Amino acid sequence: MNLSFFDQFTSPCLLGIPLILLAMLFPALLLPTPNNRWITNRLSTLQLWFLHLITKQLMMPLNKTGHKWALILTSLMILLLMINLLGLLPYTFTPTTQLSMNMALAFPLWLATLLTGLRNQPSMSLGHLLPEGTPTPLIPALIMIETVSLLIRPLALGVRLTANLTAGHLLIQLISTATTVLLPIMPTVSILTTLILLLLTILEVAVAMIQAYVFVLLLSLYLQENI
């Protein structure tokens, strides 16, 4: 029984072929394709407004140099947002519950921001490791602490996204199982559990959107420190 709760996090396979790549590419298939009515189409207009809103929010902490990253950050935001939301549908798989995928997204982008800072302004980037006015005896300890905190950033990004989505999916499955079991025994309690499940589902929709935004926002803040 305990293992069955975690079966939802295993990558589905068809004829021995993992379908995680299909789950990652499926959100892109939902986007409308360009046609002669690209501007006048209401769905496309709503999509362009949403993309403009996301891009504006992500670019606010950055200066003009960081605006070159707008396409990468906005595309990552849309990808994570759609994957997280589609993963809440029944009989679906959420790739962002896999730590390996989240680390594969977080580590290269974090490393790119770090290398950008070391290439453009190495003195200022290394200066973050030692705050100004630090007493001399504390310098070695503070450099080690700041270095560890710098290297742990991609791990924190991946673990935060994985843990929040995994915990939400487990809570939904646990409460839905309790609702089904209690229905023939205690219908009143089962109805109350169903209400809790509905509220939790709404909360998980909000968590799916917030975690995608936090993931990309933190990357933009790391980029701002290095440009």
Tab-separated table of C-alpha atoms in Angstrom:
chain	number	residue	atom	x	y	z
A	1	MET	CA	0.000	0.000	0.000
A	2	ASN	CA	2.822	2.385	0.870
A	3	LEU	CA	4.542	1.775	-2.441
A	4	SER	CA	1.358	2.391	-4.420
A	5	PHE	CA	1.238	6.015	-3.254
A	6	PHE	CA	4.557	6.652	-4.987
A	7	ASP	CA	3.721	4.813	-8.201
A	8	GLN	CA	2.367	8.064	-9.637
A	9	PHE	CA	5.896	9.496	-9.627
A	10	THR	CA	7.412	6.728	-11.778
A	11	SER	CA	7.868	7.561	-15.431
A	12	PRO	CA	5.217	5.766	-17.546
A	13	CYS	CA	6.450	3.401	-20.231
A	14	LEU	CA	4.947	2.098	-23.467
A	15	LEU	CA	6.556	-1.042	-24.880
A	16	GLY	CA	9.535	-0.389	-22.625
A	17	ILE	CA	9.984	3.185	-23.916
A	18	PRO	CA	9.812	5.950	-21.243
A	19	LEU	CA	7.153	8.544	-22.042
A	20	ILE	CA	8.676	11.366	-19.998
A	21	LEU	CA	9.875	13.092	-23.189
A	22	LEU	CA	6.319	13.029	-24.565
A	23	ALA	CA	5.031	14.475	-21.284
A	24	MET	CA	7.542	17.329	-21.579
A	25	LEU	CA	6.726	18.079	-25.229
A	26	PHE	CA	2.942	17.827	-24.908
A	27	PRO	CA	2.466	21.356	-23.425
A	28	ALA	CA	4.025	22.866	-26.552
A	29	LEU	CA	1.432	21.088	-28.685
A	30	LEU	CA	-1.331	23.011	-26.898
A	31	LEU	CA	-0.055	26.398	-28.045
A	32	PRO	CA	-1.885	27.788	-31.103
A	33	THR	CA	0.024	27.788	-34.377
A	34	PRO	CA	0.397	30.975	-36.475
A	35	ASN	CA	-2.123	31.566	-39.240
A	36	ASN	CA	-3.665	34.430	-41.194
A	37	ARG	CA	-5.681	35.482	-38.131
A	38	TRP	CA	-2.704	35.428	-35.746
A	39	ILE	CA	-3.394	38.924	-34.393
A	40	THR	CA	-7.188	38.991	-34.549
A	41	ASN	CA	-7.670	35.601	-32.907
A	42	ARG	CA	-8.933	36.097	-29.335
A	43	LEU	CA	-7.025	33.095	-27.997
A	44	SER	CA	-3.798	34.349	-29.547
A	45	THR	CA	-4.419	37.853	-28.216
A	46	LEU	CA	-4.937	36.450	-24.710
A	47	GLN	CA	-1.800	34.360	-25.054
A	48	LEU	CA	0.279	37.363	-26.173
A	49	TRP	CA	-1.071	39.420	-23.257
A	50	PHE	CA	-0.159	36.637	-20.826
A	51	LEU	CA	3.350	36.311	-22.288
A	52	HIS	CA	3.827	40.070	-22.088
A	53	LEU	CA	2.727	40.058	-18.430
A	54	ILE	CA	5.118	37.221	-17.541
A	55	THR	CA	8.026	38.815	-19.396
A	56	LYS	CA	7.404	42.166	-17.708
A	57	GLN	CA	7.382	40.591	-14.232
A	58	LEU	CA	10.551	38.609	-14.884
A	59	MET	CA	12.475	41.512	-16.418
A	60	MET	CA	11.641	44.037	-13.675
A	61	PRO	CA	14.614	43.073	-11.421
A	62	LEU	CA	17.036	43.078	-14.375
A	63	ASN	CA	18.826	45.916	-16.124
A	64	LYS	CA	19.012	46.252	-19.905
A	65	THR	CA	21.914	43.811	-20.158
A	66	GLY	CA	19.822	41.078	-18.588
A	67	HIS	CA	16.980	41.597	-21.049
A	68	LYS	CA	18.872	39.350	-23.471
A	69	TRP	CA	17.708	36.462	-21.276
A	70	ALA	CA	14.032	37.321	-21.741
A	71	LEU	CA	13.359	34.542	-24.275
A	72	ILE	CA	15.042	31.847	-22.179
A	73	LEU	CA	13.394	32.822	-18.897
A	74	THR	CA	9.931	33.326	-20.395
A	75	SER	CA	10.086	30.003	-22.273
A	76	LEU	CA	11.167	28.228	-19.086
A	77	MET	CA	8.335	29.869	-17.161
A	78	ILE	CA	5.714	28.745	-19.700
A	79	LEU	CA	7.160	25.216	-19.817
A	80	LEU	CA	7.133	24.766	-16.037
A	81	LEU	CA	3.711	26.372	-15.681
A	82	MET	CA	2.025	24.131	-18.239
A	83	ILE	CA	3.764	20.958	-17.041
A	84	ASN	CA	2.773	21.645	-13.426
A	85	LEU	CA	-0.854	22.401	-14.305
A	86	LEU	CA	-1.266	19.470	-16.699
A	87	GLY	CA	0.169	17.176	-14.029
A	88	LEU	CA	-2.869	17.895	-11.836
A	89	LEU	CA	-5.209	16.252	-14.335
A	90	PRO	CA	-6.225	12.622	-13.679
A	91	TYR	CA	-4.146	9.855	-15.269
A	92	THR	CA	-1.277	12.200	-16.128
A	93	PHE	CA	2.395	12.304	-15.246
A	94	THR	CA	4.241	15.339	-13.860
A	95	PRO	CA	7.891	15.409	-15.005
A	96	THR	CA	8.711	18.203	-12.525
A	97	THR	CA	8.235	15.777	-9.621
A	98	GLN	CA	11.521	14.194	-10.740
A	99	LEU	CA	14.544	15.741	-9.040
A	100	SER	CA	16.755	14.744	-11.973
A	101	MET	CA	14.738	16.864	-14.403
A	102	ASN	CA	14.604	19.880	-12.104
A	103	MET	CA	18.342	19.695	-11.504
A	104	ALA	CA	18.899	19.400	-15.257
A	105	LEU	CA	17.016	22.690	-15.643
A	106	ALA	CA	18.470	24.486	-12.620
A	107	PHE	CA	22.171	23.601	-12.786
A	108	PRO	CA	23.007	24.703	-16.376
A	109	LEU	CA	21.094	27.986	-16.034
A	110	TRP	CA	22.662	28.756	-12.643
A	111	LEU	CA	26.099	27.927	-14.062
A	112	ALA	CA	25.436	30.195	-17.053
A	113	THR	CA	24.608	33.127	-14.754
A	114	LEU	CA	27.744	32.448	-12.700
A	115	LEU	CA	30.017	32.232	-15.738
A	116	THR	CA	28.440	35.387	-17.164
A	117	GLY	CA	29.406	37.280	-14.019
A	118	LEU	CA	32.936	35.830	-13.922
A	119	ARG	CA	33.467	36.795	-17.567
A	120	ASN	CA	32.014	40.316	-17.494
A	121	GLN	CA	32.909	41.513	-13.988
A	122	PRO	CA	35.094	38.964	-12.155
A	123	SER	CA	36.061	41.312	-9.310
A	124	MET	CA	32.461	42.118	-8.380
A	125	SER	CA	31.347	38.488	-8.714
A	126	LEU	CA	34.106	37.274	-6.415
A	127	GLY	CA	33.405	40.203	-4.098
A	128	HIS	CA	30.055	38.634	-3.192
A	129	LEU	CA	32.000	35.942	-1.327
A	130	LEU	CA	33.316	38.468	1.182
A	131	PRO	CA	30.992	41.205	2.533
A	132	GLU	CA	32.556	44.635	2.970
A	133	GLY	CA	33.803	45.476	6.457
A	134	THR	CA	34.286	41.865	7.556
A	135	PRO	CA	36.712	41.486	10.522
A	136	THR	CA	39.990	39.843	9.520
A	137	PRO	CA	39.647	36.719	11.751
A	138	LEU	CA	36.252	35.927	10.177
A	139	ILE	CA	37.383	36.210	6.558
A	140	PRO	CA	38.256	32.487	5.966
A	141	ALA	CA	35.038	31.256	7.614
A	142	LEU	CA	32.837	33.727	5.729
A	143	ILE	CA	34.446	32.848	2.389
A	144	MET	CA	33.732	29.161	3.001
A	145	ILE	CA	30.138	29.852	4.089
A	146	GLU	CA	29.427	32.108	1.095
A	147	THR	CA	30.999	29.585	-1.277
A	148	VAL	CA	28.818	26.784	0.070
A	149	SER	CA	25.716	28.971	-0.129
A	150	LEU	CA	26.612	29.824	-3.736
A	151	LEU	CA	27.151	26.202	-4.770
A	152	ILE	CA	23.964	25.006	-3.074
A	153	ARG	CA	21.722	27.346	-5.059
A	154	PRO	CA	20.930	24.954	-7.963
A	155	LEU	CA	20.229	22.148	-5.482
A	156	ALA	CA	17.850	24.412	-3.569
A	157	LEU	CA	16.044	25.325	-6.802
A	158	GLY	CA	15.538	21.703	-7.820
A	159	VAL	CA	14.627	20.387	-4.372
A	160	ARG	CA	12.141	23.223	-3.715
A	161	LEU	CA	10.200	22.544	-6.901
A	162	THR	CA	10.304	18.766	-6.463
A	163	ALA	CA	9.316	18.783	-2.797
A	164	ASN	CA	6.368	21.154	-3.178
A	165	LEU	CA	4.835	19.306	-6.124
A	166	THR	CA	5.483	15.847	-4.648
A	167	ALA	CA	3.940	16.784	-1.298
A	168	GLY	CA	0.854	18.211	-2.991
A	169	HIS	CA	0.314	15.134	-5.158
A	170	LEU	CA	0.716	12.837	-2.150
A	171	LEU	CA	-1.771	14.841	-0.074
A	172	ILE	CA	-4.341	14.747	-2.879
A	173	GLN	CA	-3.945	10.985	-3.261
A	174	LEU	CA	-4.107	10.338	0.492
A	175	ILE	CA	-7.257	12.435	0.988
A	176	SER	CA	-8.956	11.006	-2.114
A	177	THR	CA	-8.210	7.468	-0.863
A	178	ALA	CA	-9.654	8.356	2.544
A	179	THR	CA	-12.771	9.795	0.872
A	180	THR	CA	-13.352	6.576	-1.073
A	181	VAL	CA	-12.811	4.344	1.967
A	182	LEU	CA	-15.054	6.406	4.271
A	183	LEU	CA	-17.948	6.740	1.810
A	184	PRO	CA	-19.721	3.418	2.657
A	185	ILE	CA	-18.828	3.616	6.364
A	186	MET	CA	-19.337	7.267	7.319
A	187	PRO	CA	-20.929	9.253	4.484
A	188	THR	CA	-20.986	12.522	6.435
A	189	VAL	CA	-17.269	12.397	7.141
A	190	SER	CA	-16.680	11.441	3.528
A	191	ILE	CA	-18.521	14.551	2.324
A	192	LEU	CA	-16.412	16.736	4.609
A	193	THR	CA	-13.276	15.032	3.292
A	194	THR	CA	-14.444	15.730	-0.251
A	195	LEU	CA	-14.720	19.437	0.565
A	196	ILE	CA	-11.190	19.361	1.971
A	197	LEU	CA	-10.038	17.612	-1.206
A	198	LEU	CA	-11.638	20.322	-3.348
A	199	LEU	CA	-9.944	23.084	-1.376
A	200	LEU	CA	-6.631	21.238	-1.536
A	201	THR	CA	-6.943	20.889	-5.308
A	202	ILE	CA	-7.484	24.644	-5.648
A	203	LEU	CA	-4.459	25.188	-3.422
A	204	GLU	CA	-2.365	22.870	-5.571
A	205	VAL	CA	-3.289	24.816	-8.705
A	206	ALA	CA	-1.981	27.941	-6.986
A	207	VAL	CA	1.155	26.099	-5.811
A	208	ALA	CA	1.816	24.838	-9.354
A	209	MET	CA	1.746	28.397	-10.703
A	210	ILE	CA	3.654	29.946	-7.796
A	211	GLN	CA	6.464	27.365	-7.859
A	212	ALA	CA	7.015	27.858	-11.588
A	213	TYR	CA	7.192	31.621	-11.029
A	214	VAL	CA	9.532	31.302	-8.016
A	215	PHE	CA	11.888	28.979	-9.909
A	216	VAL	CA	12.347	31.431	-12.785
A	217	LEU	CA	12.308	34.532	-10.559
A	218	LEU	CA	15.194	33.207	-8.453
A	219	LEU	CA	17.155	32.506	-11.629
A	220	SER	CA	16.569	36.106	-12.735
A	221	LEU	CA	17.767	37.363	-9.333
A	222	TYR	CA	20.907	35.220	-9.610
A	223	LEU	CA	21.437	36.720	-13.049
A	224	GLN	CA	21.040	40.261	-11.716
A	225	GLU	CA	23.834	39.635	-9.191
A	226	ASN	CA	26.251	38.768	-12.006
A	227	ILE	CA	25.526	41.459	-14.604
